[in-house]
Amino acid sequence: MQPPASAGLFRSPENLPWPYNYMDYLVAGFLVLTAGILLRPWLWLRLRNSKTKDGDEEEDNEEKKKGMIPNGSLGWPVIGETLNFIACGYSSRPVTFMDKRKSLYGKVFKTNIIGTPIIISTDAEVNKVVLQNHGNTFVPAYPKSITELLGENSILSINGPHQKRLHTLIGAFLRSPHLKDRITRDIEASVVLTLASWAQLPLVHVQDEIKKMTFEILVKVLMSTSPGEDMNILKLEFEEFIKGLICIPIKFPGTRLYKSLKAKERLIKMVKKVVEERQVAMTTTSPANDVVDVLLRDGGDSEKQSQPSDFVSGKIVEMMIPGEETMPTAMTLAVKFLSDNPVALAKLVEENMEMKRRKLELGEEYKWTDYMSLSFTQNVINETLRMANIINGVWRKALKDVEIKGYLIPKGWCVLASFISVHMDEDIYDNPYQFDPWRWDRINGSANSSICFTPFGGGQRLCPGLELSKLEISIFLHHLVTRYSWTAEEDEIVSFPTVKMKRRLPIRVATVDDSASPISLEDH
Ligand code: HEM
């Protein structure tokens, strides 16, 4: 019998026996194997969630007892719903991905992104539970490139008592009035100089120009290094290092990940030099001046031992990551939203000019508490953070089966607690796409305000830089609006892979009031 003309994946060249030649078997075998491997997670997900007629009754009951895996679609094999997720991220409304599924399946739904089963929560109460756990139920889940670059013991990925201890230690320092008193002067100096330089330029790309300033402030807080040659090298190495945070996780000479790991080594070496010098001159009598001091002194009382310099240098480099990108983005977007909302800007100018006049009359310099007492300015900052969604949610992995509000999150699955969905939910915020700083006068103090507003996360991993960030933005806005005016060119926000201005927010700055001020360039 002859094979049909189309039979065989590779047609037998001559008279090899029917049905197929050895190449056909090889290729068919390969395809079956590949399909098997690729389909496995998808099939597993289907099976895990389906209630088959002949399914194990005991397991079925157990599932009922524990709640149900949320509804949703797992999309295509392997790629799941990744393409749609990314496409929405690139659009002007990244929350569309969530909104569409929320209307189909409810506030908590399942999906599959890059072959990973994920439960996405757009429910503020579920998010609260995910954030609040103590590291024994949910652990941070980052892409492989990030875990490689952070290392196993990074402050961003460790769990349990060690994380709690470090978090408390660093948080207490960053919130301390001693730091805020001291750092206010440094922030003012950087802001005043930066803004003065902007007024000299024909066009300022806020997103780029602001980065230098926020990095300098961050490094001052972490290790007291002042602007200069070392700072410039540190910044260059850091930029090289973070380029690898989102990349293909392949590590050999020439790859992005490899270059970033090398930059991290050089960065740690530079920081270590500062740490070792500090170790020699260390006293414990005066309050800690920076995070290096805090970490070196840790354990001084109870264990009578300082942390080794390797450990401290590693932590300092890791702490540059969460502060470096978020701060400039928050300030850039504040400028953007104010440019688009002249009424809010006028109110902001009024409040800040009023404080400036008062301080001048009293002949006092600003205290950090003055900046933080400006209620409309704080409203502007909250509204910016709500709409900006710089960290649009946090990813966690479940260490065991967990039930929240009747939803089962199975062991091994990822959960995305979506902050952006809550921040842009019209049932929570009326006209969520409208920049309305006045809304915070209505919201503040209401029952759900804290769980529905989480730009800094919450629970065990609540951002320890929260208060410092707000202080820094307040100082920046104060000096911007009391001394300068600006016109912004057309630009739009993009949200993927991180929040950015498409054209880096070009503005033209003009000096409106260089008269006497509690702060002047000469002070610095
Ligand atoms: C507008 C600015 C900022 C935003 C929106 C922001 C947001 C966040 C969020 C959402 C988290 C929680 C991540 C999670 O739960 O996995 C976080 C954690 C963290 N942030 Fe910030 N952050 C900002 C500025 C800063 C600054 C200036 C610093 C440093 C001085 C900082 C240091 C940290 C650290 C160390 C963590 C990890 C805490 C832990 O896991 O224990 N952040 N931040």
Coordinates of C-alpha atoms and ligand atoms in Angstrom, one line a residue:
M1 CA 0.0 0.0 0.0
Q2 CA 1.2 3.5 -0.9
P3 CA 1.0 6.3 1.5
P4 CA -1.3 9.2 0.5
A5 CA 0.6 12.0 -1.3
S6 CA 0.4 14.3 1.7
A7 CA 1.3 11.8 4.3
G8 CA 4.5 12.2 6.3
L9 CA 5.8 15.3 7.8
F10 CA 8.9 14.9 5.8
R11 CA 8.1 12.9 2.7
S12 CA 10.1 9.8 2.2
P13 CA 12.6 10.6 -0.5
E14 CA 12.6 7.2 -2.0
N15 CA 11.4 3.7 -1.1
L16 CA 11.5 3.8 2.7
P17 CA 8.7 1.6 4.1
W18 CA 5.3 3.1 4.7
P19 CA 3.9 4.9 6.6
Y20 CA 6.7 7.4 7.4
N21 CA 10.4 7.6 7.3
Y22 CA 12.6 7.9 10.4
M23 CA 12.6 11.8 10.2
D24 CA 8.8 11.8 10.4
Y25 CA 8.9 9.8 13.6
L26 CA 11.6 12.0 15.0
V27 CA 9.8 15.3 14.2
A28 CA 6.4 14.0 15.2
G29 CA 7.9 12.8 18.5
F30 CA 9.5 16.1 19.0
L31 CA 6.3 18.0 18.4
V32 CA 4.3 15.8 20.7
L33 CA 6.9 16.3 23.4
T34 CA 7.0 20.0 22.9
A35 CA 3.3 20.3 22.8
G36 CA 3.1 18.2 26.0
I37 CA 5.6 20.5 27.7
L38 CA 4.0 23.7 26.5
L39 CA 0.4 22.5 27.3
R40 CA 1.2 21.1 30.6
P41 CA 0.8 24.2 32.7
W42 CA -2.4 25.0 30.8
L43 CA -3.9 21.6 31.2
W44 CA -2.9 21.5 34.8
L45 CA -4.7 24.8 35.4
R46 CA -7.8 23.5 33.6
L47 CA -7.7 20.3 35.6
R48 CA -7.0 22.1 38.8
N49 CA -10.1 24.2 38.4
S50 CA -12.5 21.9 36.8
K51 CA -15.0 19.7 38.6
T52 CA -14.9 16.6 36.6
K53 CA -17.8 14.1 36.9
D54 CA -15.5 11.4 38.0
G55 CA -13.4 13.7 40.2
D56 CA -12.4 12.8 43.7
E57 CA -15.4 13.7 45.9
E58 CA -13.3 14.3 48.9
E59 CA -11.2 16.9 47.1
D60 CA -14.3 18.4 45.8
N61 CA -15.7 18.9 49.3
E62 CA -12.4 20.2 50.5
E63 CA -12.5 22.8 47.7
K64 CA -16.0 23.8 48.7
K65 CA -14.9 24.2 52.2
K66 CA -12.0 26.4 51.2
G67 CA -13.8 28.4 48.6
M68 CA -13.5 28.5 44.8
I69 CA -10.7 29.5 42.6
P70 CA -12.0 32.8 41.1
N71 CA -13.6 32.7 37.7
G72 CA -11.7 33.9 34.7
S73 CA -10.1 32.8 31.5
L74 CA -6.7 31.2 31.2
G75 CA -6.4 32.3 27.6
W76 CA -4.2 30.6 25.1
P77 CA -1.8 27.8 26.0
V78 CA 1.5 29.1 27.3
I79 CA 1.0 32.8 26.4
G80 CA -2.3 32.9 28.4
E81 CA -3.6 36.5 28.3
T82 CA -0.1 38.1 28.2
L83 CA -0.6 40.0 24.9
N84 CA -3.8 41.6 26.0
F85 CA -2.2 42.5 29.4
I86 CA 0.7 44.2 27.7
A87 CA -1.4 45.9 25.1
C88 CA -3.6 47.5 27.8
G89 CA -0.4 48.5 29.6
Y90 CA 0.7 50.5 26.6
S91 CA -2.7 52.2 26.2
S92 CA -3.7 55.4 28.0
R93 CA -6.0 53.3 30.2
P94 CA -3.9 50.4 31.5
V95 CA -6.7 49.5 33.9
T96 CA -8.9 48.3 30.9
F97 CA -7.5 44.8 31.2
M98 CA -8.7 44.6 34.8
D99 CA -12.0 46.5 34.1
K100 CA -13.1 44.2 31.3
R101 CA -12.5 41.0 33.4
K102 CA -14.0 42.6 36.5
S103 CA -17.3 43.1 34.6
L104 CA -17.2 39.5 33.3
Y105 CA -16.0 37.6 36.3
G106 CA -16.2 39.8 39.4
K107 CA -13.7 41.8 41.4
V108 CA -11.3 38.9 41.8
F109 CA -10.5 36.8 38.8
K110 CA -7.9 34.4 37.4
T111 CA -5.8 34.7 34.4
N112 CA -2.5 33.4 33.0
I113 CA 0.4 35.7 32.2
I114 CA 3.5 34.3 30.6
G115 CA 2.6 30.8 31.6
T116 CA 2.0 31.7 35.2
P117 CA -1.4 31.2 36.8
I118 CA -2.3 34.5 38.4
I119 CA -5.2 35.7 40.5
I120 CA -5.8 39.4 40.1
S121 CA -7.6 41.2 42.8
T122 CA -9.2 44.6 42.2
D123 CA -10.9 44.4 45.6
A124 CA -9.5 46.7 48.3
E125 CA -10.4 44.3 51.1
V126 CA -8.7 41.3 49.4
N127 CA -5.7 43.5 48.7
K128 CA -5.5 44.4 52.3
V129 CA -5.3 40.8 53.4
V130 CA -2.7 40.0 50.7
L131 CA -0.6 43.0 52.0
Q132 CA -1.0 42.3 55.6
N133 CA 0.2 38.8 55.9
H134 CA 3.4 38.2 57.8
G135 CA 5.5 36.5 55.2
N136 CA 4.2 33.0 56.0
T137 CA 1.4 33.0 53.4
F138 CA 2.4 35.3 50.6
V139 CA 6.0 36.2 49.5
P140 CA 7.0 38.8 46.9
A141 CA 7.1 37.4 43.4
Y142 CA 9.5 39.2 41.0
P143 CA 10.6 38.3 37.4
K144 CA 13.7 36.2 37.3
S145 CA 15.9 39.0 36.1
I146 CA 15.0 41.0 39.2
T147 CA 15.6 38.2 41.7
E148 CA 19.0 37.5 40.0
L149 CA 20.0 41.1 40.3
L150 CA 18.7 41.6 43.9
G151 CA 20.2 38.4 45.2
E152 CA 18.7 36.0 47.7
N153 CA 18.9 38.2 50.8
S154 CA 17.6 41.4 49.4
I155 CA 15.5 43.6 51.6
L156 CA 12.9 43.5 48.8
S157 CA 12.6 39.7 48.7
I158 CA 13.4 38.4 52.2
N159 CA 10.6 37.3 54.5
G160 CA 9.9 36.6 58.1
P161 CA 11.6 38.0 61.2
H162 CA 14.7 39.3 59.4
Q163 CA 12.6 41.3 57.0
K164 CA 10.5 42.6 59.9
R165 CA 13.5 43.7 61.8
L166 CA 15.2 45.5 58.9
H167 CA 11.9 47.1 57.9
T168 CA 11.3 48.5 61.4
L169 CA 14.9 49.7 61.8
I170 CA 15.0 51.5 58.4
G171 CA 11.4 52.8 58.7
A172 CA 12.0 54.2 62.2
F173 CA 15.1 56.1 60.9
L174 CA 13.4 57.5 57.7
R175 CA 10.4 58.7 59.8
S176 CA 12.5 60.2 62.5
P177 CA 12.2 64.0 63.1
H178 CA 16.0 64.1 63.4
L179 CA 16.4 62.9 59.8
K180 CA 13.6 65.1 58.5
D181 CA 15.1 68.2 60.3
R182 CA 18.5 67.6 58.7
I183 CA 17.4 66.4 55.3
T184 CA 15.0 69.3 54.8
R185 CA 18.1 71.6 54.4
D186 CA 19.7 69.2 51.9
I187 CA 16.5 68.8 49.9
E188 CA 16.0 72.6 49.8
A189 CA 19.6 73.0 48.6
S190 CA 19.1 70.5 45.8
V191 CA 15.7 71.9 44.8
V192 CA 16.7 75.5 44.8
L193 CA 19.8 74.9 42.7
T194 CA 18.0 72.6 40.3
L195 CA 15.1 75.0 39.7
A196 CA 17.6 77.9 39.2
S197 CA 19.3 75.9 36.5
W198 CA 16.0 75.1 34.8
A199 CA 15.2 78.8 34.5
Q200 CA 18.5 79.2 32.5
L201 CA 17.5 76.5 30.0
P202 CA 15.4 77.1 26.9
L203 CA 13.6 73.8 27.4
V204 CA 13.6 71.4 30.3
H205 CA 12.7 67.7 30.1
V206 CA 11.4 67.4 33.6
Q207 CA 11.6 63.6 33.7
D208 CA 15.3 63.6 33.0
E209 CA 16.4 66.7 34.9
I210 CA 14.6 65.8 38.1
K211 CA 16.4 62.4 38.3
K212 CA 19.7 63.9 39.1
M213 CA 18.3 65.8 42.0
T214 CA 16.3 62.9 43.5
F215 CA 19.2 60.6 43.2
E216 CA 21.5 63.0 45.1
I217 CA 18.9 63.3 47.9
L218 CA 18.5 59.5 48.1
V219 CA 22.3 59.0 48.3
K220 CA 22.5 61.6 51.0
V221 CA 19.8 59.8 53.1
L222 CA 21.5 56.5 52.6
M223 CA 25.2 57.3 53.0
S224 CA 25.7 61.1 53.3
T225 CA 27.6 61.4 50.1
S226 CA 27.5 64.9 48.7
P227 CA 27.3 65.9 45.0
G228 CA 30.7 65.6 43.2
E229 CA 32.8 63.2 41.2
D230 CA 32.0 60.1 43.4
M231 CA 28.3 60.9 43.2
N232 CA 28.5 61.1 39.4
I233 CA 30.2 57.7 39.1
L234 CA 27.8 56.2 41.6
K235 CA 24.9 57.4 39.4
L236 CA 26.4 56.0 36.2
E237 CA 27.0 52.6 37.8
F238 CA 23.5 52.6 39.3
E239 CA 21.9 53.4 35.9
E240 CA 23.9 50.5 34.3
F241 CA 22.8 48.3 37.2
I242 CA 19.1 49.0 36.9
K243 CA 19.0 48.6 33.1
G244 CA 18.9 44.8 33.8
L245 CA 15.9 44.8 36.2
I246 CA 13.6 43.9 33.3
C247 CA 15.6 41.8 30.8
I248 CA 16.0 38.3 29.5
P249 CA 17.4 36.4 32.4
I250 CA 20.4 34.9 30.7
K251 CA 23.8 35.4 32.4
F252 CA 27.0 35.2 30.4
P253 CA 29.5 37.9 29.2
G254 CA 27.8 40.4 26.9
T255 CA 24.2 39.9 28.0
R256 CA 22.3 42.7 29.7
L257 CA 21.9 40.7 32.9
Y258 CA 25.7 40.0 33.1
K259 CA 26.6 43.7 32.5
S260 CA 24.1 44.8 35.2
L261 CA 25.5 42.3 37.7
K262 CA 29.0 43.6 37.0
A263 CA 27.8 47.2 37.6
K264 CA 26.3 46.0 40.9
E265 CA 29.7 44.6 41.9
R266 CA 31.4 47.9 41.2
L267 CA 28.6 49.8 42.9
I268 CA 28.9 47.6 46.0
K269 CA 32.7 48.2 46.0
M270 CA 32.2 52.0 46.0
V271 CA 29.6 51.9 48.8
K272 CA 31.8 49.5 50.8
K273 CA 34.6 52.0 50.9
V274 CA 32.3 54.5 52.5
V275 CA 31.0 51.9 54.9
E276 CA 34.5 50.8 56.0
E277 CA 35.6 54.4 56.5
R278 CA 32.6 55.0 58.6
Q279 CA 33.2 51.8 60.7
V280 CA 36.6 53.2 61.7
A281 CA 35.2 56.5 62.8
M282 CA 32.0 55.2 64.2
T283 CA 30.5 56.6 67.4
T284 CA 27.2 55.6 68.9
T285 CA 26.7 58.7 71.1
S286 CA 25.2 61.0 68.4
P287 CA 22.0 60.1 66.5
A288 CA 22.4 58.1 63.3
N289 CA 22.9 60.5 60.3
D290 CA 22.1 58.1 57.5
V291 CA 21.1 54.5 56.8
V292 CA 24.7 53.4 56.8
D293 CA 24.9 54.5 60.4
V294 CA 21.7 52.8 61.3
L295 CA 22.8 49.4 59.8
L296 CA 26.2 49.6 61.3
R297 CA 24.8 50.2 64.7
D298 CA 22.2 47.5 64.5
G299 CA 22.8 44.9 67.1
G300 CA 25.3 47.1 68.9
D301 CA 23.4 46.9 72.1
S302 CA 22.2 43.3 72.2
E303 CA 24.8 41.4 70.2
K304 CA 27.7 43.8 70.8
Q305 CA 28.6 43.4 67.2
S306 CA 28.3 45.6 64.1
Q307 CA 27.0 44.2 60.9
P308 CA 29.8 43.3 58.4
S309 CA 30.5 45.9 55.7
D310 CA 29.4 43.6 52.9
F311 CA 26.0 43.2 54.4
V312 CA 25.6 47.0 54.8
S313 CA 26.8 47.9 51.4
G314 CA 24.4 45.3 49.8
K315 CA 21.5 46.8 51.7
I316 CA 22.4 50.4 50.6
V317 CA 22.5 49.4 47.0
E318 CA 19.2 47.5 47.2
M319 CA 17.6 50.5 48.9
M320 CA 18.5 52.7 45.9
I321 CA 16.1 50.7 43.7
P322 CA 12.7 51.5 45.2
G323 CA 13.6 55.2 45.7
E324 CA 15.3 56.0 42.5
E325 CA 12.6 55.7 39.9
T326 CA 9.5 56.4 42.0
M327 CA 10.5 59.9 43.3
P328 CA 11.2 61.5 39.9
T329 CA 8.1 60.0 38.4
A330 CA 5.9 61.3 41.2
M331 CA 7.4 64.8 40.8
T332 CA 7.2 64.8 37.0
L333 CA 3.5 63.7 37.1
A334 CA 2.7 66.4 39.7
V335 CA 4.0 69.0 37.2
K336 CA 2.0 67.3 34.4
F337 CA -1.3 67.3 36.3
L338 CA -0.8 70.8 37.6
S339 CA 0.0 72.0 34.0
D340 CA -3.3 70.6 32.9
N341 CA -5.3 72.0 35.8
P342 CA -4.8 75.7 36.2
V343 CA -7.4 76.1 39.0
A344 CA -5.6 73.5 41.2
L345 CA -2.3 75.2 40.4
A346 CA -3.7 78.6 41.4
K347 CA -4.8 77.2 44.7
L348 CA -1.5 75.6 45.3
V349 CA 0.4 78.8 44.5
E350 CA -1.9 80.7 46.9
E351 CA -1.3 78.3 49.8
N352 CA 2.4 78.2 49.3
M353 CA 2.8 82.0 48.7
E354 CA 0.9 82.6 52.0
M355 CA 3.4 80.4 53.9
K356 CA 6.4 82.1 52.2
R357 CA 5.1 85.6 53.2
R358 CA 4.4 84.4 56.8
K359 CA 7.9 82.9 57.1
L360 CA 9.5 86.1 55.7
E361 CA 7.6 88.3 58.2
L362 CA 8.8 86.1 61.0
G363 CA 12.3 85.9 59.6
E364 CA 12.3 82.1 60.1
E365 CA 13.6 79.4 58.0
Y366 CA 11.2 76.6 57.0
K367 CA 10.9 73.6 59.2
W368 CA 9.9 70.2 57.8
T369 CA 6.6 70.5 59.7
D370 CA 5.9 73.8 57.8
Y371 CA 6.0 72.0 54.5
M372 CA 3.9 69.1 55.8
S373 CA 1.3 71.4 57.2
L374 CA 0.2 72.7 53.8
S375 CA -3.1 70.9 53.5
F376 CA -3.9 71.6 49.8
T377 CA -0.3 70.7 48.9
Q378 CA -0.8 67.4 50.6
N379 CA -4.0 66.9 48.7
V380 CA -2.2 67.6 45.4
I381 CA 0.4 65.0 46.3
N382 CA -2.2 62.4 47.2
E383 CA -4.2 63.1 44.1
T384 CA -1.0 62.8 42.0
L385 CA -0.1 59.5 43.6
R386 CA -3.7 58.2 43.1
M387 CA -3.7 59.0 39.4
A388 CA -0.1 58.2 38.7
N389 CA -0.1 54.6 40.0
I390 CA 3.7 54.5 40.0
I391 CA 3.6 51.1 41.6
N392 CA 0.4 49.9 40.1
G393 CA 0.1 46.8 42.3
V394 CA 2.2 44.2 44.1
W395 CA 2.9 40.6 43.1
R396 CA 2.9 37.9 45.7
K397 CA 3.2 34.1 45.6
A398 CA 1.0 32.0 47.8
L399 CA 3.0 29.6 50.0
K400 CA -0.1 27.6 50.8
D401 CA -3.8 27.4 49.8
V402 CA -5.4 30.6 51.2
E403 CA -9.0 31.6 51.2
I404 CA -10.0 35.3 51.2
K405 CA -13.6 36.5 51.0
G406 CA -14.6 33.1 49.7
Y407 CA -11.9 33.0 46.9
L408 CA -9.4 30.2 47.0
I409 CA -5.8 31.2 46.1
P410 CA -4.1 27.9 45.5
K411 CA -0.6 27.2 46.8
G412 CA 2.0 28.2 44.2
W413 CA -0.2 30.7 42.4
C414 CA 0.7 34.4 42.0
V415 CA -1.6 37.1 43.2
L416 CA -1.5 40.6 41.8
A417 CA -3.1 43.0 44.3
S418 CA -4.0 45.7 41.8
F419 CA -3.8 49.2 43.4
I420 CA -4.5 51.0 40.1
S421 CA -7.9 49.2 39.8
V422 CA -8.9 50.5 43.3
H423 CA -7.5 54.0 42.7
M424 CA -9.4 54.3 39.4
D425 CA -12.7 52.6 40.6
E426 CA -15.6 55.0 40.1
D427 CA -17.5 53.4 42.9
I428 CA -14.8 54.6 45.2
Y429 CA -13.6 57.8 43.6
D430 CA -16.1 59.9 41.7
N431 CA -14.8 60.9 38.3
P432 CA -11.6 58.9 38.9
Y433 CA -9.9 60.3 35.7
Q434 CA -10.3 63.9 36.9
F435 CA -7.5 65.5 38.8
D436 CA -9.4 66.8 41.8
P437 CA -7.2 67.5 44.9
W438 CA -10.2 68.8 46.7
R439 CA -11.6 65.3 46.9
W440 CA -9.2 64.6 49.7
D441 CA -11.0 67.0 51.9
R442 CA -14.1 64.9 51.5
I443 CA -12.2 61.5 51.7
N444 CA -9.8 62.0 54.5
G445 CA -10.9 60.2 57.7
S446 CA -13.6 58.2 55.9
A447 CA -13.9 54.5 56.9
N448 CA -12.2 53.0 53.9
S449 CA -9.7 55.7 53.0
S450 CA -6.6 53.8 54.1
I451 CA -7.4 50.5 52.3
C452 CA -8.6 52.3 49.1
F453 CA -5.5 54.4 48.8
T454 CA -2.3 52.4 48.7
P455 CA 0.4 54.1 46.5
F456 CA 3.0 53.0 49.1
G457 CA 1.6 49.5 49.6
G458 CA 0.7 48.4 53.1
G459 CA 1.1 46.0 55.9
Q460 CA 4.4 44.3 56.6
R461 CA 6.1 45.9 53.5
L462 CA 4.5 49.4 53.6
C463 CA 7.1 51.7 52.0
P464 CA 9.4 53.0 54.7
G465 CA 10.1 56.0 52.5
L466 CA 6.5 57.2 52.6
E467 CA 6.9 60.3 54.8
L468 CA 10.2 61.2 53.4
S469 CA 8.8 61.0 49.8
K470 CA 5.9 63.3 50.7
L471 CA 8.3 65.8 52.3
E472 CA 10.5 65.8 49.3
I473 CA 7.7 66.4 46.9
S474 CA 6.3 69.2 49.2
I475 CA 9.6 71.0 49.2
F476 CA 9.9 70.7 45.4
L477 CA 6.4 72.0 44.8
H478 CA 6.8 74.9 47.2
H479 CA 9.9 76.3 45.5
L480 CA 8.6 75.6 42.1
V481 CA 5.3 77.4 42.4
T482 CA 6.5 80.3 44.6
R483 CA 9.4 81.3 42.4
Y484 CA 8.7 80.1 38.9
S485 CA 6.0 79.7 36.3
W486 CA 6.1 77.3 33.4
T487 CA 4.4 76.2 30.3
A488 CA 4.3 72.6 29.3
E489 CA 4.3 71.1 25.8
E490 CA 1.8 68.4 24.8
D491 CA 2.8 65.1 26.3
E492 CA 1.1 61.9 27.5
I493 CA 1.6 59.3 30.2
V494 CA 2.6 55.8 29.3
S495 CA 2.3 53.1 31.9
F496 CA 4.2 50.1 30.5
P497 CA 6.6 48.7 31.6
T498 CA 6.9 51.6 34.1
V499 CA 5.0 54.9 34.3
K500 CA 6.7 57.6 32.2
M501 CA 6.0 60.7 30.1
K502 CA 6.2 59.8 26.4
R503 CA 8.2 63.0 25.6
R504 CA 9.9 63.3 29.0
L505 CA 7.6 66.3 29.8
P506 CA 9.2 69.3 28.0
I507 CA 8.5 72.6 29.8
R508 CA 9.7 76.2 29.6
V509 CA 10.4 77.8 32.9
A510 CA 10.4 81.5 33.8
T511 CA 11.3 83.2 37.0
V512 CA 8.4 85.1 38.6
D513 CA 9.7 85.9 42.1
D514 CA 13.4 85.9 42.9
S515 CA 12.9 88.4 45.7
A516 CA 13.7 87.7 49.3
S517 CA 12.8 84.3 50.5
P518 CA 13.5 82.3 53.6
I519 CA 15.7 80.2 51.3
S520 CA 18.1 81.7 48.8
L521 CA 20.7 80.4 46.5
E522 CA 23.4 82.1 48.6
D523 CA 22.4 80.0 51.6
H524 CA 23.7 77.0 49.7
Ligands
HEM1 C1 6.7 58.3 45.5 C2 7.7 57.5 45.9 C3 7.5 56.1 46.3 C4 6.5 55.2 46.1 C5 5.2 55.4 45.3 C6 6.9 53.9 46.7 C7 6.1 52.8 46.7 C8 6.5 51.6 47.4 C9 5.6 50.4 47.5 C10 4.3 50.3 46.8 C11 6.3 49.5 48.2 C12 5.8 48.2 48.6 C13 6.3 47.1 47.8 C14 5.8 45.7 48.2 O1 4.9 45.6 49.0 O2 6.3 44.7 47.7 C15 7.6 50.1 48.6 C16 8.5 49.4 49.4 C17 9.7 50.0 49.7 N1 10.1 51.3 49.5 FE1 9.1 52.7 48.5 N2 8.1 54.1 47.4 C18 8.5 55.4 47.2 C19 9.7 56.0 47.6 C20 10.6 55.4 48.4 C21 11.9 56.0 48.8 C22 12.3 57.4 48.6 C23 12.6 55.0 49.5 C24 13.9 55.1 50.2 C25 14.4 56.1 50.8 C26 11.8 53.8 49.5 C27 12.2 52.6 50.0 C28 11.4 51.4 50.0 C29 11.8 50.2 50.6 C30 13.2 49.9 51.2 C31 10.8 49.3 50.3 C32 10.8 47.8 50.7 C33 10.2 47.6 52.1 C34 10.1 46.1 52.5 O3 9.8 45.3 51.6 O4 10.3 45.8 53.7 N3 10.6 54.0 48.8 N4 7.6 51.4 48.1

